[in-house]
CSV table of C-alpha atoms and ligand atoms in Angstrom, one decimal:
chain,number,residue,atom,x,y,z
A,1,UNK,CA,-9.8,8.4,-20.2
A,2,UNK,CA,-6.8,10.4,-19.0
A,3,UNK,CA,-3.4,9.2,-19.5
A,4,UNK,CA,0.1,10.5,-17.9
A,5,UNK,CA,3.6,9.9,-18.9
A,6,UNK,CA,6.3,9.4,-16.5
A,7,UNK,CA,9.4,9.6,-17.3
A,8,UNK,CA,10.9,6.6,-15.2
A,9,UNK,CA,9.1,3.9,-12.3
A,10,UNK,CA,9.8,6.7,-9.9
A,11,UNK,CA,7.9,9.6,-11.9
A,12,UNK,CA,4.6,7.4,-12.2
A,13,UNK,CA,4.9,6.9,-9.0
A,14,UNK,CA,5.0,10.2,-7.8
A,15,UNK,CA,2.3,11.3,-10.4
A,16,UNK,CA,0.2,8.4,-9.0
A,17,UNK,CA,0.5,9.2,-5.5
A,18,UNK,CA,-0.2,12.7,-5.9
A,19,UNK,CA,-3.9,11.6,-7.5
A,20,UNK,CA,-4.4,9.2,-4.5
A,21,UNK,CA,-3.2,12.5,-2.3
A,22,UNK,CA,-5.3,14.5,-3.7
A,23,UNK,CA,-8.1,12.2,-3.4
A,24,UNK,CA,-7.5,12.3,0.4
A,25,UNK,CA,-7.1,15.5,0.9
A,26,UNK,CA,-10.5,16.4,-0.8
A,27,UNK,CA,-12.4,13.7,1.1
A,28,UNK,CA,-10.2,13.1,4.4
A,29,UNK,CA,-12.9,10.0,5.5
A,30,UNK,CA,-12.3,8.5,1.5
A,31,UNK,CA,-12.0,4.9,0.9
A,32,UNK,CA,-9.0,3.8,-1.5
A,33,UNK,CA,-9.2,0.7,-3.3
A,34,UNK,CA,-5.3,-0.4,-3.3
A,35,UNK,CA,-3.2,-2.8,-5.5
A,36,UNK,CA,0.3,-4.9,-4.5
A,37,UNK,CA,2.6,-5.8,-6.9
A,38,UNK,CA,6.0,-4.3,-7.9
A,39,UNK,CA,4.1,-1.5,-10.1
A,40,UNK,CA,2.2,0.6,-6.5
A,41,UNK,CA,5.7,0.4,-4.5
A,42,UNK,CA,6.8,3.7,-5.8
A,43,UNK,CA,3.1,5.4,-5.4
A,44,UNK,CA,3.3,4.4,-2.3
A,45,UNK,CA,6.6,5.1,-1.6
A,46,UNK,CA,5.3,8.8,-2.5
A,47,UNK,CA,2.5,8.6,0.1
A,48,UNK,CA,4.5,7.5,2.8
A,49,UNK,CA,6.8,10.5,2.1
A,50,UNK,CA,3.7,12.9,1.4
A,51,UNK,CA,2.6,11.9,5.5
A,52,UNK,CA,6.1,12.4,6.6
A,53,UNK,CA,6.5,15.8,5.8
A,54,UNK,CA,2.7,16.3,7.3
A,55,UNK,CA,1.0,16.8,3.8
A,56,UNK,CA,-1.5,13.8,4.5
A,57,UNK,CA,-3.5,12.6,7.1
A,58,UNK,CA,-4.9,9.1,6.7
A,59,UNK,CA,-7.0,8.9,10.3
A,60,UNK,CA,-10.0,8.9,8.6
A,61,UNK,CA,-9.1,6.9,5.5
A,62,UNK,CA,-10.0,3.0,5.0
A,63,UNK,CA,-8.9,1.0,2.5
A,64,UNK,CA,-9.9,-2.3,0.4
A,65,UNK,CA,-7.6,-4.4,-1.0
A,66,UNK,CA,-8.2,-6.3,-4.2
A,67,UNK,CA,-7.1,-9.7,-3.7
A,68,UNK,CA,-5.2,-12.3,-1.2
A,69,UNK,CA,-3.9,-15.5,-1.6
A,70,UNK,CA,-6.2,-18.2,-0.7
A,71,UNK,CA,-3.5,-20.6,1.9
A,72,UNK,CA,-1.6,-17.2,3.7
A,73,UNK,CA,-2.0,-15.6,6.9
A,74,UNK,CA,-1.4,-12.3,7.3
A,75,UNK,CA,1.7,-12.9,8.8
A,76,UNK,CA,3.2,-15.0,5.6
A,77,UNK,CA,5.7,-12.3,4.4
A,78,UNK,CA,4.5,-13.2,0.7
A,79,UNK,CA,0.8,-12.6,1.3
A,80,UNK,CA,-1.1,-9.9,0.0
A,81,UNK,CA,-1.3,-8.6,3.8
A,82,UNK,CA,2.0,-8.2,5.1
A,83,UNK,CA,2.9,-6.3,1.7
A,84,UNK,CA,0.5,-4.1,2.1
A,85,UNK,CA,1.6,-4.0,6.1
A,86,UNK,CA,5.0,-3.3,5.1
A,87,UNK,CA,5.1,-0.8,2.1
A,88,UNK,CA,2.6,1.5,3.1
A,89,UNK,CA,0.3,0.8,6.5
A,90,UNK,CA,3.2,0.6,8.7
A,91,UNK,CA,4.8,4.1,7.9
A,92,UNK,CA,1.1,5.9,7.8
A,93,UNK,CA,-1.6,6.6,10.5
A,94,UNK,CA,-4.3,4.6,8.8
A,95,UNK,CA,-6.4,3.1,11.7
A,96,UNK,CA,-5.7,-1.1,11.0
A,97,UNK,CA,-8.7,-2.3,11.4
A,98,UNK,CA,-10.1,0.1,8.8
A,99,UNK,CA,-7.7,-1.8,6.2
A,100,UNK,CA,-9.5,-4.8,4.6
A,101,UNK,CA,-7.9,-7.7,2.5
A,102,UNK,CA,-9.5,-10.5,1.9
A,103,UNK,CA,-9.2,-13.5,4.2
A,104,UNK,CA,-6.9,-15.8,2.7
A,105,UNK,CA,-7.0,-18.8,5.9
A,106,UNK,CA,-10.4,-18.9,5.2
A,107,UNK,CA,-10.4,-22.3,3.6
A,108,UNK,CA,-14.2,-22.0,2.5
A,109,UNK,CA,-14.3,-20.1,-0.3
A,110,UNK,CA,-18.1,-19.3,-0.7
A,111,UNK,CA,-17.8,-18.1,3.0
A,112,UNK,CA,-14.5,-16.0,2.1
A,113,UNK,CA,-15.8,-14.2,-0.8
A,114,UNK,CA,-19.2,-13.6,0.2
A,115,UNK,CA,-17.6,-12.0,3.7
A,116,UNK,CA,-15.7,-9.7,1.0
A,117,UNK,CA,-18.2,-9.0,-0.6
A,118,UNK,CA,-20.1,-7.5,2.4
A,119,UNK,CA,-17.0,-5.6,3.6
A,120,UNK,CA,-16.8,-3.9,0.2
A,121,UNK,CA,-20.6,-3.2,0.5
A,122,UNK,CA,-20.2,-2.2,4.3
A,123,UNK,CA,-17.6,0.6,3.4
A,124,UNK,CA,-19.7,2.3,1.0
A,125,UNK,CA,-18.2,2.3,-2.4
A,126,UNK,CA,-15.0,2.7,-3.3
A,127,UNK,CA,-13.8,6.1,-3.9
A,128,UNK,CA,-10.4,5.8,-6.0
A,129,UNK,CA,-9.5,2.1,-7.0
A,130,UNK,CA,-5.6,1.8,-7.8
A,131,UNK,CA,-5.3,-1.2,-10.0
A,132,UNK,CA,-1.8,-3.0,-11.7
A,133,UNK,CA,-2.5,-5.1,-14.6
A,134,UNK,CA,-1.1,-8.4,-15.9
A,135,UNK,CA,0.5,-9.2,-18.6
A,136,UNK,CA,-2.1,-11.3,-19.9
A,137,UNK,CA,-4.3,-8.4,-19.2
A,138,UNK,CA,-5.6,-9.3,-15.8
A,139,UNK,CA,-6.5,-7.1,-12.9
A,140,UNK,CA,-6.5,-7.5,-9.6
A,141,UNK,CA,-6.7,-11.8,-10.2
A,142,UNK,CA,-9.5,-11.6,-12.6
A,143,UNK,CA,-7.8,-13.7,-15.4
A,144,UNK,CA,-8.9,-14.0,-19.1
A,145,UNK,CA,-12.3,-15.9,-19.1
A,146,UNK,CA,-14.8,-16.1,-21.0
A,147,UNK,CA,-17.3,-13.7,-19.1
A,148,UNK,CA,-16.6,-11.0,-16.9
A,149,UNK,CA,-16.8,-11.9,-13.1
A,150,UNK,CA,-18.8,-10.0,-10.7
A,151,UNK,CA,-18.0,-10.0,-7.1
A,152,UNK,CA,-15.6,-11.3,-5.6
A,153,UNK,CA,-14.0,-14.8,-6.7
A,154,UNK,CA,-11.8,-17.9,-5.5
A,155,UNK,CA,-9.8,-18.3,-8.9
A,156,UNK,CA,-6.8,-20.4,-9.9
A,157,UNK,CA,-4.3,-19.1,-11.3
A,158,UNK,CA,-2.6,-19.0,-14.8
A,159,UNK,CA,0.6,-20.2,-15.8
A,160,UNK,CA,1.4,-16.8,-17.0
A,161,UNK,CA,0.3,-15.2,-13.6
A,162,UNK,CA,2.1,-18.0,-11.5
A,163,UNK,CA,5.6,-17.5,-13.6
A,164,UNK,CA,5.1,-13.4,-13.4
A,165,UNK,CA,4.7,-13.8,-9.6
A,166,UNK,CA,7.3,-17.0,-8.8
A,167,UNK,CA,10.0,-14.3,-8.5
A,168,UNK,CA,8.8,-13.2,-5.3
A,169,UNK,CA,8.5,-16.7,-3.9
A,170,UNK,CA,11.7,-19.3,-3.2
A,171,UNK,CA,10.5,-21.7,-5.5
A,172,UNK,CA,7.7,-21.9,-8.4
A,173,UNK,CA,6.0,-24.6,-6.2
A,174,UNK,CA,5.3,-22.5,-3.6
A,175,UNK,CA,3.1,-19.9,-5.1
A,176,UNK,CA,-0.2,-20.7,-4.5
A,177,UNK,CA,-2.3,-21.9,-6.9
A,178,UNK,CA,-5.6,-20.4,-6.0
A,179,UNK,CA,-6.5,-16.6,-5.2
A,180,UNK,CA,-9.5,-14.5,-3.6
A,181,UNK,CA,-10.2,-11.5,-6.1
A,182,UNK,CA,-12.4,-8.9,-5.7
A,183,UNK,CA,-14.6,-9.0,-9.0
A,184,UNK,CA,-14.7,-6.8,-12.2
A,185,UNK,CA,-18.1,-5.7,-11.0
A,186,UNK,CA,-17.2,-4.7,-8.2
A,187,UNK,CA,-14.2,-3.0,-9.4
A,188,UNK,CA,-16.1,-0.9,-12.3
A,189,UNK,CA,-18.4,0.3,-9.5
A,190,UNK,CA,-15.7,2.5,-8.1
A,191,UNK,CA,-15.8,6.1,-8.6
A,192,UNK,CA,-12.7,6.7,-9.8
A,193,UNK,CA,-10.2,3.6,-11.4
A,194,UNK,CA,-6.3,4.5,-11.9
A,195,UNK,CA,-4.9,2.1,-13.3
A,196,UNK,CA,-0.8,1.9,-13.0
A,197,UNK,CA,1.9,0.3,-15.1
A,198,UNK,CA,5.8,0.5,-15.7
A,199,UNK,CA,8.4,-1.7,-18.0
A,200,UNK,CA,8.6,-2.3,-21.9
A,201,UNK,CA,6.9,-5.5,-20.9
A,202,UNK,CA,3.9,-3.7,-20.6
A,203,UNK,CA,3.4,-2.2,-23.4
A,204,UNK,CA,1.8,-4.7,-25.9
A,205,UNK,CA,-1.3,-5.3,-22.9
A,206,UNK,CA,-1.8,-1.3,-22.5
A,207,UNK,CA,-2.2,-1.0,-26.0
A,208,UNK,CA,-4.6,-4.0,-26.2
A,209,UNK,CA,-6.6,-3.2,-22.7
A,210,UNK,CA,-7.0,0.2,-24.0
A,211,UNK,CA,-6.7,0.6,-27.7
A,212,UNK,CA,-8.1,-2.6,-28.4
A,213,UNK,CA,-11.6,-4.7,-28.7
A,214,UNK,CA,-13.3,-5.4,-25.0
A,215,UNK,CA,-13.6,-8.7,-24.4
A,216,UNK,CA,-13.0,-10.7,-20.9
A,217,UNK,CA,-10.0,-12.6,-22.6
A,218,UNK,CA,-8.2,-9.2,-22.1
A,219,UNK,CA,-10.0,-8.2,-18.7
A,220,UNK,CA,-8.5,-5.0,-18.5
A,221,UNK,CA,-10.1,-3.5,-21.4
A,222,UNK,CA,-13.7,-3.2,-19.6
A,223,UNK,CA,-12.2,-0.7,-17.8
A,224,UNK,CA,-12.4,1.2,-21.8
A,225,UNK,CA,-16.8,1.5,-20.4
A,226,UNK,CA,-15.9,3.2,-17.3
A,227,UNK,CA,-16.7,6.7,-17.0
A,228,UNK,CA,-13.9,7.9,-14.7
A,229,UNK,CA,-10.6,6.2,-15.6
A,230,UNK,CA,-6.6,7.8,-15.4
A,231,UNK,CA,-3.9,5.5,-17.0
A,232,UNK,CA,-0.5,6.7,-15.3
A,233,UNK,CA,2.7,4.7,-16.8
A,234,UNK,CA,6.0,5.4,-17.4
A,235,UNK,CA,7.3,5.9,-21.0
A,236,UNK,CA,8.0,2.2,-21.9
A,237,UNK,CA,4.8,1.0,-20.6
A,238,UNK,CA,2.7,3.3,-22.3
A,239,UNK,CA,4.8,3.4,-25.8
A,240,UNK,CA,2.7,1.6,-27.8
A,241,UNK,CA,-0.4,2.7,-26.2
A,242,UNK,CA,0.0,6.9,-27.0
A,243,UNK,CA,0.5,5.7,-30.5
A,244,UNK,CA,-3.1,4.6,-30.8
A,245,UNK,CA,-4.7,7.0,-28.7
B,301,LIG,C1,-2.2,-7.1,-7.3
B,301,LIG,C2,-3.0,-7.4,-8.4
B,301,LIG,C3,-2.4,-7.8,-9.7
B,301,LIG,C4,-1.2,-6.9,-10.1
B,301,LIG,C5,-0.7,-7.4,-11.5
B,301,LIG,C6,0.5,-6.6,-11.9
B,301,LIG,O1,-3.0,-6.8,-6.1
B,301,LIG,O2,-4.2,-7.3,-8.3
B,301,LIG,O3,-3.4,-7.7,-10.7
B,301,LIG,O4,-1.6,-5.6,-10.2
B,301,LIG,O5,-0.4,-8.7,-11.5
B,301,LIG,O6,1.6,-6.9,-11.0
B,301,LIG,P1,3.0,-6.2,-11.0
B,301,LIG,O7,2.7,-4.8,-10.5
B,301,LIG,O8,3.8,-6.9,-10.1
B,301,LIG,O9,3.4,-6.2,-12.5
């Protein structure tokens, strides 16, 4: 495992970004595995920029997205969709229809995840998969449980996951209470993982995902058997962590 240190949000960011770059630049037809949350804005805020000054080309790129709400369209400006829509599709020239989140107006679940499933096999293996994690140790929506999941999943969601992610919505009520997830199997079966994370409040689950026991009540830490894995955070995140390691 390889770990960098920003300084600050913004540093992580630009240190992630310039992995994902480099990842495109090497393999201009790659597939990304991409994350929403707070923690990617300020990779992708470095991508963006990178294809504005004519440093990237994404024309050949397609991407997989982790998870979607289950209940939101697209069009919902707290789905999974239009984030991704709006922080970095919009400002890049990644051909649409080669972006792929999973159907969250799909009310059958079985149907929605296997679909998923055979996207993610139809693209042929993720190449780099940017992942956030929870506090509770989650990633993508793969919460603590008492097995690791394989593909991908309808799950509902913790308390702890539904107060870290009521900020973005008007009221606690309307988060919804169920997600599609793309599995930890299918997640370990990328090439590369680089996993992201920023804030103090941070710091106790990056020292436990990766200084700690594996176990599916701390999901992250599987990531601990993958062969390929770069841990960017910025100093408060990883404070604990680069004590242990
Ligand atoms: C998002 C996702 C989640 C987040 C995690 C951290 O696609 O899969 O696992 O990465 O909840 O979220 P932030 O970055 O908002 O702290």
């Amino acid at each position: 495992m390889k770990i960098y240190c920003g300084d600050n949000y913004e540093a992580m960011g630009r240190i992630a970004g310039n992995i994902i770059a480099a990842q495109v630049i090497l393999k201009p037809d790659c597939v990304l595995g991409l994350a929403t949350g707070s923690t990617p804005l300020s990779t992708y805020k470095t991508l963006v920029e990178k294809y504005e000054n004519g440093d990237l080309d994404f024309s050949k790129v397609t991407s997989v997205n982790l998870d979607e709400y289950k209940g939101l369209s697209g069009d919902n400006d707290q789905s999974y969709r239009y984030f991704m829509n709006t922080n970095l599709f919009n400002h890049i020239n990644i051909d649409k229809s080669r972006t792929f989140v999973p159907n969250g107006l799909e009310p059958d679940s079985e149907k929605a995840c296997k679909e998923y499933d055979a996207v993610v096999a139809s693209v042929g293996g993720v190449d780099i998969q940017l992942l956030g994690i929870g506090h509770n140790g989650h990633i993508a929506f793969n919460e603590p449980a008492p097995f690791f999941s394989k593909g991908t999943q309808c799950v509902d969601l913790t308390q702890s996951t539904i107060d870290a992610n009521k900020r973005f919505f008007e009221k606690e009520e309307d988060v919804p209470r169920q997600a599609y997830t793309m599995g930890i199997g299918t997640i370990m079966s990328a090439k590369k993982i680089l996993l992201i994370a920023a804030g103090e409040e941070k710091a106790d689950i990056m020292a436990k995902a990766f200084a700690g026991p594996i176990t599916p009540e701390v999901p992250a830490s599987v990531l601990q058997l993958h062969p390929d894995v770069t841990v960017v955070g910025d100093k408060a995140a990883l404070s604990k962590l680069l004590e242990l390691v």
